Structures are given as C-alpha cells and as structure tokens.
Tab-separated table of C-alpha atoms and ligand atoms in Angstrom:
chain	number	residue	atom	x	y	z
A	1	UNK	CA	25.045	-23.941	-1.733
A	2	UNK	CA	23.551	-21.429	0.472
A	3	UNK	CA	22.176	-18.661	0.572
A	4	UNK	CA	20.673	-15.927	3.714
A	5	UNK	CA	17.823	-14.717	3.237
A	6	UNK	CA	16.541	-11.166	5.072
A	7	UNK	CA	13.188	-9.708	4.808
A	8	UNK	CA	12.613	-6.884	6.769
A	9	UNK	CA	8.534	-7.397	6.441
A	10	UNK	CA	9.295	-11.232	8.066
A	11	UNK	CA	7.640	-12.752	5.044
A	12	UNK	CA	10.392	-15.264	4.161
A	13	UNK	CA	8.371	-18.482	3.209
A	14	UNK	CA	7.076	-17.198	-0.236
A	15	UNK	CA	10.585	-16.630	-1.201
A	16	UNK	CA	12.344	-19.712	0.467
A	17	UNK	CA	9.892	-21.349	-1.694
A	18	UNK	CA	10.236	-19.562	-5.167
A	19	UNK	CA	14.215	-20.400	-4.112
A	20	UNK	CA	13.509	-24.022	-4.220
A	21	UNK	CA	11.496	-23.801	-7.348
A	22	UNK	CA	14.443	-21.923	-9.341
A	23	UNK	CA	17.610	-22.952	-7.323
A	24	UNK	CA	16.646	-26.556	-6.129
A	25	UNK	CA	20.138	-26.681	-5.094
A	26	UNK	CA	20.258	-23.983	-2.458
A	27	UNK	CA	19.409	-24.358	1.408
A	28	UNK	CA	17.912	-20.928	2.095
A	29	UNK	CA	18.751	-19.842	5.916
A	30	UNK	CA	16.839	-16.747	6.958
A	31	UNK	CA	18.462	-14.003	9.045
A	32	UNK	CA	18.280	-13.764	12.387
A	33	UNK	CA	19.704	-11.446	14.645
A	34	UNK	CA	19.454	-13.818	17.585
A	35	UNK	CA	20.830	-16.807	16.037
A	36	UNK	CA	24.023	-18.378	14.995
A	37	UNK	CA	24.477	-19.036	11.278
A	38	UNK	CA	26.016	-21.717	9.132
A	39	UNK	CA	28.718	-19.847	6.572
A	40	UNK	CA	26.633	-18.996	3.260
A	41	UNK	CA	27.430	-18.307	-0.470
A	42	UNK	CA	25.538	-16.008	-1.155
A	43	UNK	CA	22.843	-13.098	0.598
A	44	UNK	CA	19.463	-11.756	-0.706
A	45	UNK	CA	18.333	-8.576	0.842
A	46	UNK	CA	17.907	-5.185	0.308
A	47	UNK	CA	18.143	-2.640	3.331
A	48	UNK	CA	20.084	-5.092	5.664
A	49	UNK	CA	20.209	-4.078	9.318
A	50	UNK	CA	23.933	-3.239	10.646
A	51	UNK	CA	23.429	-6.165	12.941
A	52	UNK	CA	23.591	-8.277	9.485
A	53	UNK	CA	27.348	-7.025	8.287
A	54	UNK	CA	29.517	-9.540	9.302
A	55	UNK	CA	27.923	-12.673	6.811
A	56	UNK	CA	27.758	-10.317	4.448
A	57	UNK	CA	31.446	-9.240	4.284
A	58	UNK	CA	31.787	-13.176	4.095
A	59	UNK	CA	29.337	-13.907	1.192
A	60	UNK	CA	30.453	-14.471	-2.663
A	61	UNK	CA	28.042	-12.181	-3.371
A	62	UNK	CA	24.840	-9.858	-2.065
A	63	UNK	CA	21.480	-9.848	-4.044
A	64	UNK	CA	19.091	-6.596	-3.571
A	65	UNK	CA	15.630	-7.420	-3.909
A	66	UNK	CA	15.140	-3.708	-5.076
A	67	UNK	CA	16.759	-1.420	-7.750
A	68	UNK	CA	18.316	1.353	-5.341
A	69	UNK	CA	21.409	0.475	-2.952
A	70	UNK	CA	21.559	3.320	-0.740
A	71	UNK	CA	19.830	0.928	2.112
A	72	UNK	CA	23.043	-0.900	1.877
A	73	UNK	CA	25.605	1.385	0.436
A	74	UNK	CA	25.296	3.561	3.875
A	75	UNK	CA	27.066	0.852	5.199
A	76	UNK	CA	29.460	1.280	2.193
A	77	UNK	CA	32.785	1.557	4.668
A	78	UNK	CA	32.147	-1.485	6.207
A	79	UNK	CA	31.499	-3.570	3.313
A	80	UNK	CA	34.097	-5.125	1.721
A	81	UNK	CA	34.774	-4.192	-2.174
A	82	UNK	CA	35.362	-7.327	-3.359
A	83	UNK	CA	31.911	-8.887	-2.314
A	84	UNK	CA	30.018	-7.232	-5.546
A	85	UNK	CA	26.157	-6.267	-4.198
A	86	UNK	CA	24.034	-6.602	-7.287
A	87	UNK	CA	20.511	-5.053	-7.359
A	88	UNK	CA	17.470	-6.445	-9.205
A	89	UNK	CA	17.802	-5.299	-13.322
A	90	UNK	CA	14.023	-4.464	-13.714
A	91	UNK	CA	12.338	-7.564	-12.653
A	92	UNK	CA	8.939	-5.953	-13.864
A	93	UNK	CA	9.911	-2.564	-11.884
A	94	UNK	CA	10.247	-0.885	-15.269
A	95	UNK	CA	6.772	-0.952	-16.668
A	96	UNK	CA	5.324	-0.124	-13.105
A	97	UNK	CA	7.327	3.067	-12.826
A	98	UNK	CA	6.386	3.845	-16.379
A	99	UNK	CA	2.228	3.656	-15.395
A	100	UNK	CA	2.899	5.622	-12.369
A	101	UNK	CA	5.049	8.406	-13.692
A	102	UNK	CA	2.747	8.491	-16.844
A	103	UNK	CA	-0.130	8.977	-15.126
A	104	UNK	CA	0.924	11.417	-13.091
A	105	UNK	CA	1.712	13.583	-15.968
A	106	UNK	CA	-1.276	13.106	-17.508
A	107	UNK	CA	-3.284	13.898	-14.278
A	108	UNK	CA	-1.276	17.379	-14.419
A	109	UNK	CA	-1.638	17.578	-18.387
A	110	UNK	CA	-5.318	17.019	-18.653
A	111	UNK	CA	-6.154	18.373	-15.177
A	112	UNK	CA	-7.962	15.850	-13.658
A	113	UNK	CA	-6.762	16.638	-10.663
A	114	UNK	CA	-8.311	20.338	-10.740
A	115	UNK	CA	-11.336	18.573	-11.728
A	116	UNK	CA	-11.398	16.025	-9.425
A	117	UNK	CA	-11.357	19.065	-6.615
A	118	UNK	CA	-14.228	20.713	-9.004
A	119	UNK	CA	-16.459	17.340	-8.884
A	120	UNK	CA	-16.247	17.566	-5.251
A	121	UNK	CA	-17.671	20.564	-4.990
A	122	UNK	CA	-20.305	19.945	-7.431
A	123	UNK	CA	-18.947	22.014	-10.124
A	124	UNK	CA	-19.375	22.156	-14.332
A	125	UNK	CA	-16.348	23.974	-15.638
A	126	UNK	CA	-14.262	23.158	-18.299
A	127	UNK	CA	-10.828	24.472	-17.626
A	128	UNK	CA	-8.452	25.753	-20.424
A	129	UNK	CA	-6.435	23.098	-21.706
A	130	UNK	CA	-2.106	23.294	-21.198
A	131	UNK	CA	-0.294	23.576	-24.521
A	132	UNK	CA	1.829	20.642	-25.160
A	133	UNK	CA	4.690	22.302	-26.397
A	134	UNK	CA	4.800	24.087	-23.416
A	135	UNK	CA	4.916	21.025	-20.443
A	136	UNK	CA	8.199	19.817	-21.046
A	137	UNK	CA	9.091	16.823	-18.808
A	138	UNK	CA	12.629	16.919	-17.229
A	139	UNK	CA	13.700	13.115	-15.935
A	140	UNK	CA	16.276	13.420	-13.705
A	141	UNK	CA	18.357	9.827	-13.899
A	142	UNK	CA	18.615	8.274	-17.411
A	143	UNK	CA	19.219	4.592	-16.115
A	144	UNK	CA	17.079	1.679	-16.133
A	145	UNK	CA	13.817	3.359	-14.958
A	146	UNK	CA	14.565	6.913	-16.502
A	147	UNK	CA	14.581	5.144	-20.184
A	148	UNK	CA	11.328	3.176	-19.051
A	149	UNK	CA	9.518	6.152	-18.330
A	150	UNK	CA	10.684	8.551	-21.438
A	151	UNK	CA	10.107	5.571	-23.820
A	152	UNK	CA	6.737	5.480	-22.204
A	153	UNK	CA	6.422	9.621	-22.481
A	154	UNK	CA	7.366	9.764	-26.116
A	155	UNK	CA	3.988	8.440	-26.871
A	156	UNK	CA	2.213	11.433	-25.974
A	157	UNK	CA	4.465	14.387	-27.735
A	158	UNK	CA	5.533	16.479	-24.666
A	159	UNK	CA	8.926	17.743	-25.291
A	160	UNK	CA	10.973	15.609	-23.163
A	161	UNK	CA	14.826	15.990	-21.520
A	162	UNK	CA	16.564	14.455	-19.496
A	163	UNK	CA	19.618	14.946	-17.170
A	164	UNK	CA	22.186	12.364	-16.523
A	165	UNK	CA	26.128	12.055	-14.814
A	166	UNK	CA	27.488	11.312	-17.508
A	167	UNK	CA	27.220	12.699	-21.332
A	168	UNK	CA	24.445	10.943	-23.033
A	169	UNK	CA	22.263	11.148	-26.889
A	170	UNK	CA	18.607	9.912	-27.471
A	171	UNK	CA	16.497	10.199	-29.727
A	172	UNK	CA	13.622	13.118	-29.578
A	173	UNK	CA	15.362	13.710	-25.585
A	174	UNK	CA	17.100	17.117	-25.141
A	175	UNK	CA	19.895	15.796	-23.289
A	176	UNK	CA	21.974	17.561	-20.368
A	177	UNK	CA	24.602	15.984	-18.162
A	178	UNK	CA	26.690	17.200	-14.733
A	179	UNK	CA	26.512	20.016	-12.247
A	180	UNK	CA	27.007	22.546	-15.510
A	181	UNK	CA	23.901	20.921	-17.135
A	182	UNK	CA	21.705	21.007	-14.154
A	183	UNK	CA	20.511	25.090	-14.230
A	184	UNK	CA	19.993	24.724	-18.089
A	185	UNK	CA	17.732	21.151	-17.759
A	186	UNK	CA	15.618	22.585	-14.510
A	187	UNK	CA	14.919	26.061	-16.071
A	188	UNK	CA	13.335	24.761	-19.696
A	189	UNK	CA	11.561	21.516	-17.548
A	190	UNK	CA	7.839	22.379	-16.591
A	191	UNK	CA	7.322	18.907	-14.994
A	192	UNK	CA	10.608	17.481	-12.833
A	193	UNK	CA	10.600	13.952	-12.472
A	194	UNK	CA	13.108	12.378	-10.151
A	195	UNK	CA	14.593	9.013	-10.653
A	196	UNK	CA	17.901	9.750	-9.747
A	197	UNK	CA	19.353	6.962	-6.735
A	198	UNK	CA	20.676	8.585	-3.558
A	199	UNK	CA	24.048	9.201	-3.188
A	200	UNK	CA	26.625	11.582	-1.892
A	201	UNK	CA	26.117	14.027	-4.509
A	202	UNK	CA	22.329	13.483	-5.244
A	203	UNK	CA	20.916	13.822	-1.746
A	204	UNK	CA	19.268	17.106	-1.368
A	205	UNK	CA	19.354	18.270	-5.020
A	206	UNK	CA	16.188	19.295	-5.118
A	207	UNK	CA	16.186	22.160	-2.592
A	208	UNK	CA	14.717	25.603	-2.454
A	209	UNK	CA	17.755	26.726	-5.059
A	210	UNK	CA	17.015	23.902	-7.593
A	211	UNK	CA	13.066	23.956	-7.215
A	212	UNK	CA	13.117	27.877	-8.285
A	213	UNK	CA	14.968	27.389	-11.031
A	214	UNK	CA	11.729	25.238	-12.854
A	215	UNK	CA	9.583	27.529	-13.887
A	216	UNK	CA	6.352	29.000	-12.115
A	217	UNK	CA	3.561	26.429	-12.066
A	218	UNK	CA	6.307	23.693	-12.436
A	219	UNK	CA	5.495	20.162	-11.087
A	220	UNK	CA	7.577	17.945	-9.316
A	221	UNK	CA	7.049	13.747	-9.505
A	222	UNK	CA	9.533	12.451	-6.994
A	223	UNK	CA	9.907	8.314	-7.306
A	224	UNK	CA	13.272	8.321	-6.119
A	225	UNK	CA	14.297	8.713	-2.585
A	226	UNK	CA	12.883	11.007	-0.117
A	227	UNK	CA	15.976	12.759	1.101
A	228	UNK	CA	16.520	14.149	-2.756
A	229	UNK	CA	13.420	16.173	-1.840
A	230	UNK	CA	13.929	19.368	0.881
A	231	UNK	CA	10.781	18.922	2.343
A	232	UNK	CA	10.423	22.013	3.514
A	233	UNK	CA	11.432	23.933	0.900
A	234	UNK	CA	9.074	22.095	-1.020
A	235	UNK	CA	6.302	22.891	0.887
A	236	UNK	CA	6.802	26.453	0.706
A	237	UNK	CA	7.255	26.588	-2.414
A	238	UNK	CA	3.738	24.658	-3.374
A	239	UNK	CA	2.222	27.021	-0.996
A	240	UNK	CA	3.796	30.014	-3.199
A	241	UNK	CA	1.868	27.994	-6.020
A	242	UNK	CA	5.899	28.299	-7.748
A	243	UNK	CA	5.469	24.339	-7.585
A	244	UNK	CA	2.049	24.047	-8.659
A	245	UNK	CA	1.452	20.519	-7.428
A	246	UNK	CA	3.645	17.390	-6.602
A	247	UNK	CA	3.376	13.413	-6.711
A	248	UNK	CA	5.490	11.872	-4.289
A	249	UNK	CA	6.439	8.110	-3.781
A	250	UNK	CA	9.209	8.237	-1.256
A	251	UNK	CA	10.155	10.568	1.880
A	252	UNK	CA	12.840	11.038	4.531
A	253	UNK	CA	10.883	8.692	6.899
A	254	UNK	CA	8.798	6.009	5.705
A	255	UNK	CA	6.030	5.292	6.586
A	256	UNK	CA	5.107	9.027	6.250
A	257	UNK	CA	4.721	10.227	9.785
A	258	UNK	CA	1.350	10.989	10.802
A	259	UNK	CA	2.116	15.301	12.267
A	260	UNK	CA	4.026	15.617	8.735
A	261	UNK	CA	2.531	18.912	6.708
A	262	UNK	CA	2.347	17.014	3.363
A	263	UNK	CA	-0.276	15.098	4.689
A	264	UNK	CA	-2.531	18.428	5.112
A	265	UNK	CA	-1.502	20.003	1.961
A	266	UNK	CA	-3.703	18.758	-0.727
A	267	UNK	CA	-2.089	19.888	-3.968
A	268	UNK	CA	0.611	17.240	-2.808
A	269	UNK	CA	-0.279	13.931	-3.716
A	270	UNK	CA	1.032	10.985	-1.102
A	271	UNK	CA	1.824	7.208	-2.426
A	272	UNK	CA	3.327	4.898	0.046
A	273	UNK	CA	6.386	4.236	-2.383
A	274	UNK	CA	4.639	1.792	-4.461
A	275	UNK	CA	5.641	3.574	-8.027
A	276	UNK	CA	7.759	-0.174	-8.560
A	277	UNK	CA	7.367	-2.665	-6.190
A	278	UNK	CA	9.688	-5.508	-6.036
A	279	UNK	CA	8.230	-8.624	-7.588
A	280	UNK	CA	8.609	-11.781	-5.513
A	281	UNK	CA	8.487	-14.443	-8.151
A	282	UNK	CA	10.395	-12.495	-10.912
A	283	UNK	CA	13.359	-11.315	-8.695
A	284	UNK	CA	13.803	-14.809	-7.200
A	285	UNK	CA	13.809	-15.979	-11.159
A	286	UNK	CA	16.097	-13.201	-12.051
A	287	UNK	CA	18.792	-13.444	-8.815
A	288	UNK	CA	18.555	-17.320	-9.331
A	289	UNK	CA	19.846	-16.983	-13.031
A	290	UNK	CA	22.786	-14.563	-11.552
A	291	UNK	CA	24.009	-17.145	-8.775
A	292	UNK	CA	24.402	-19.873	-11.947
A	293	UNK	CA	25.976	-17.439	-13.823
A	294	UNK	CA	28.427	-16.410	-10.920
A	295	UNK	CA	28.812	-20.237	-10.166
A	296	UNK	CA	30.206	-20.823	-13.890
A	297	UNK	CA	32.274	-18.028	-13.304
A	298	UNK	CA	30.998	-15.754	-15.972
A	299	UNK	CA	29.732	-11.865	-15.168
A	300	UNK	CA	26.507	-10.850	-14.474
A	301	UNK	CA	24.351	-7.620	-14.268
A	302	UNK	CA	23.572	-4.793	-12.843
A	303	UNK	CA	26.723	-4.939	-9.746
A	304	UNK	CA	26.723	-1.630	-8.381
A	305	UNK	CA	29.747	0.499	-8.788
A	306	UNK	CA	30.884	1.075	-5.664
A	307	UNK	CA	33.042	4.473	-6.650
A	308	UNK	CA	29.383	6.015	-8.157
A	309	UNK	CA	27.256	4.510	-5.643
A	310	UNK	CA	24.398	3.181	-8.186
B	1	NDP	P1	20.196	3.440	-12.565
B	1	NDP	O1	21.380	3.189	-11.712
B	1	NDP	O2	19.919	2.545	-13.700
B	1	NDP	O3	20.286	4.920	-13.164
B	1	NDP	C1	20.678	6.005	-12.397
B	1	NDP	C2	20.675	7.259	-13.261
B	1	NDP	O4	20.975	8.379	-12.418
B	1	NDP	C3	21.745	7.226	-14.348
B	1	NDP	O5	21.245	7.809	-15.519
B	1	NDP	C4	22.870	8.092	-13.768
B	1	NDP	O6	23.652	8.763	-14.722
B	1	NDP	C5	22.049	9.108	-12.997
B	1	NDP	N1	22.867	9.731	-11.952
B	1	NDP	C6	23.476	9.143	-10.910
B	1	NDP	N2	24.166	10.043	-10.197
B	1	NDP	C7	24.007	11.232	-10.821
B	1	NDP	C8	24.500	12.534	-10.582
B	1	NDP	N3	25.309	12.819	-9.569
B	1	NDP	N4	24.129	13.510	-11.442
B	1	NDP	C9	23.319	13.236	-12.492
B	1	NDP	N5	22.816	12.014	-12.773
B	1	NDP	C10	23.167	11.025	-11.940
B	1	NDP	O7	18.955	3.529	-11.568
B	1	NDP	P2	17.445	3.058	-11.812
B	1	NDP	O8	16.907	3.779	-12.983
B	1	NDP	O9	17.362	1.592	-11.787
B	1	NDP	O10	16.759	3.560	-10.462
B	1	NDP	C11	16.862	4.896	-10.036
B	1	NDP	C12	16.395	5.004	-8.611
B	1	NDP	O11	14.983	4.854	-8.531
B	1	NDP	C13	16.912	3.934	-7.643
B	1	NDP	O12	18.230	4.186	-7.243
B	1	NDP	C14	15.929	4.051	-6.513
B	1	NDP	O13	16.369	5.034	-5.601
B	1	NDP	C15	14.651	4.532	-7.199
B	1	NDP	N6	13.618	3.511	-7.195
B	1	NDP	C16	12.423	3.798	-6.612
B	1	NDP	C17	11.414	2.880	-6.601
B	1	NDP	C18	10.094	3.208	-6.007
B	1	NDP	O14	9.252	2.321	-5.881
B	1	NDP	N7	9.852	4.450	-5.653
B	1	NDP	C19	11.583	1.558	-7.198
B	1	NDP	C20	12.865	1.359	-7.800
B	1	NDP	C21	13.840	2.300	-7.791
B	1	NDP	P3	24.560	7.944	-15.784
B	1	NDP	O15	23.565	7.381	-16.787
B	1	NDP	O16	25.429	8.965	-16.362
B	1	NDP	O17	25.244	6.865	-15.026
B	2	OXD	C1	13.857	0.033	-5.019
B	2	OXD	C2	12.680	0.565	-4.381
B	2	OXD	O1	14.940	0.629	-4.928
B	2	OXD	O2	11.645	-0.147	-4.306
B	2	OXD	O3	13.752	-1.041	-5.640
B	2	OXD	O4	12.688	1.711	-3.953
C-alpha cells in the first residue's frame, strides 16, 4: 500500500514516521511538485496545491489532516466524486476549541480584558459585573466543534443557542436552523461565536447586515474561517463600539498581513489560528484506523458531503 503524503510546512518525517508506527504496511511517498510519482492508494493532506490534482483524482481515498475542507473543496469541480475526502473526526481538536472559545467568553464575562487595559495604566477599579442572564452565547455551526464548545459552556449558566442547517433539539440550547432562523438567533445572541465551515452559502455571513442585528455591545469569537468575517464591516462596527470587542482565529489571508487595521485596533484580539491545531500523532492514529477500515471494505467517518460542502 501507499500512500502521498503533502505538508505544506515541509515537515514530512514526523509523520512518515508515526505512518510506520500505525500502518507498518504503507510506503509513504511525499509530494513533490517536481517529481514523478509511483500510483498511490491513498493521500493525506489538507489544503493541497492545484499542482497536486491529478494523484488525487486517482487515489481510493483523500485524508485531511484538519477538520475544514474548503482548502480542498475549492477545487471541488475538479475532483472526482467518487474519491470520498475524509477530514480528521476530532483528533483532540475538540477539547482545544472548547479552552479557546471558553476563555474567550470568560475574558468578555468577567472583564479581564478591561482590566487588563486598567492594570496597564496603573489603575484600581472594580468594574460592574455583566448579568448572566443577559450574555447569551450564539454558536453558529452545531457539528463536531459547535457541541464541544456548548457542552463546555453549559458549565457556566449563560443562556446558550445555537444555529444550525438543518433542524436540530438539545438540551438547555435554544435552537434555530436556516436562513429564516438566522435574524431571530443573531438578535437574542450577545456573544456570536462562529464555527460554521466555509462554503458557498456561509462565506460572508457575517457582514455589516448580520453583525447589526446582535445587539449593541455584542461580541464576536470567530474560529472558523476568515472570509465568514467582512473585515471591514467589522472594523467599523467595533469602532462604533456596536461590536464591543472580538477574538479572532482565522482571516482572509493568513498569516495576517502586517498594513492590516486589526492589527492597530486593540479591542480586537489576534490568534494565529491556533483555536485547534491538528495533532500529529493522533491524526496519523486516527487516518491509519480509517485506511484498515476502508481496506476491509467497511465505512468510515466523517467523508465530507460533497452536495453540503462540510
Ligand atoms: P461540522 O461539519 O461537524 O459542523 C458544521 C456545522 O455547521 C453543522 O452544525 C452544520 O449544520 C452547520 N452549517 C453548515 N452549513 C450551514 C449553513 N449554510 N447554515 C447554517 N449552518 C450550517 O464542522 P466542525 O464542527 O468539525 O468544524 C467547523 C469548522 O471549524 C471547520 O469547517 C473549520 O472551518 C473550522 N475549524 C477551525 C479550526 C481552527 O483552528 N480555527 C480548527 C478546526 C476547524 P448541520 O448540523 O445542520 O449539518
Ligand atoms: C482545520 C483547521 O480545519 O485547523 O482543521 O482550521
């Protein structure tokens, strides 16, 4: 058996060796663009360049080593439907998003982040403290991470909802669904947490019309992909102080450019999209259990539906 391997960072050995720890079997052959390659089972990547589209049309099957599949899904028309790309089903992402996400509502709920700007000044002033009743948190994207993070939420009593495609129930989660739910779920959510995956009818959603419709002195955690997020219109509004602050994990380009406003703005908070990272050892464990599951013919996990695009 064998598998290509491509790693846009260039760090391959870790993984061709994790490989030959769970899938003895397998010759791992890393991608590259200059060379020719021997025909392969199966491919592990996750935001493959174009370059790479031929031996993947040829595969049995690709493996992403994240959770998302718009890297590879904007290649979507020139990917054969009957090669099924499978992403990573938490591999340890889920408890990572739920730290992150948690703690930036907290930082908002408690405001620490007001009093980190008062320590820096040298300042003594308690601040009044927010009513729980009144931050609601709003998860936008009730899949694999969304759960992670509201089971994690529940903890602390904030009155949670959540908006999803398609019609969903949970317990102690106001739930909303579709473009009809949408005006209800943004208007009654105080904090706006994104963890929807980018697709045709995702990208953009939250523009200047969607961020007004969260109430004044709303925040906004974005962990899913930058181009939900209208950057602009996000900056204005923060500067209105109609989005009081923001926590964001992912943008349009990455790495951040260096000129971009968000950088200068300090009531947005910057993480180099970090909120989950991919976990070398697990995902090789995980994807390795997949390729002996396809191999004995039985179905696996987490394949992307290619009509949804998630
Ligand atoms: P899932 O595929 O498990 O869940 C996606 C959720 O989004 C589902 O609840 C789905 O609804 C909902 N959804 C999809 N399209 C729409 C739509 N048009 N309207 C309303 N809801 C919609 O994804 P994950 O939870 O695994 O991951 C979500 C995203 O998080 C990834 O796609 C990726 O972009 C991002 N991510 C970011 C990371 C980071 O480090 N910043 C790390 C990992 C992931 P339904 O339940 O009805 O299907
Ligand atoms: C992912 C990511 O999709 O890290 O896994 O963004």
């Amino acid at each position: 058996m064998r598998i290509l391997l491509h790693r846009a960072d260039g760090q391959t050995e870790p993984w061709i060796k994790d490989f030959a720890r769970h899938l003895p079997e397998a010759e791992v052959v890393v991608w590259r663009a200059d060379e020719a390659l021997p025909p392969c089972d199966y491919a592990v990547t996750w935001a493959p360049p174009e370059a790479m589209l031929q031996p993947l049309a040829a595969v049995k099957a690709v493996f992403l080593t994240g959770a998302g599949a718009d890297g590879i899904l904007k290649f979507d028309a020139q990917l054969p439907h009957s090669v099924p790309i499978v992403r990573l089903g938490d591999a340890g992402m889920g408890v990572q998003m739920a730290e992150y996400v948690t703690h930036a509502v907290l930082r908002y709920y408690r405001r620490f982040d007001e009093y980190e700007a008062q320590a820096r000044a040298g300042q003594w002033a308690p601040l009044p403290q927010h009513n729980r009743e009144d931050f609601s948190v709003g998860v936008l994207g009730t899949g694999m991470l969304g759960m992670r993070v509201l089971q994690a939420l529940k903890e602390f009593g904030f009155p949670l909802r959540a908006w999803s495609r398609s019609a969903k129930s949970m317990d102690g989660v106001q739930c909303f669904h579709g473009a009809d739910g949408l005006d209800t779920f943004l208007r009654g959510s105080r904090v706006a947490v994104c963890l929807l995956p980018l697709t045709p009818d995702t990208a953009n959603i939250l523009n200047r019309t969607n961020m007004c419709k969260l109430p004044q002195g709303a925040y906004l955690i974005n962990v899913g992909r930058g181009a939900h997020v209208a950057e602009p219109d996000l900056l204005t509004l923060v500067k209105s102080g109609h989005i009081a602050a923001a926590t964001l994990d992912v943008f349009r380009n990455e790495p951040l450019p260096v000129q971009h406003p968000f950088w200068q703005e300090p009531r947005i908070t910057i993480t180099p999209h970090i909120s989950a990272l991919t976990l070398r050892r697990e995902s090789v464990q995980q994807i390795a259990g997949k390729i002996r599951q396809m191999e004995r013919g039985e179905p696996v996990a987490d394949v992307i539906d290619r009509q949804y695009g998630y």
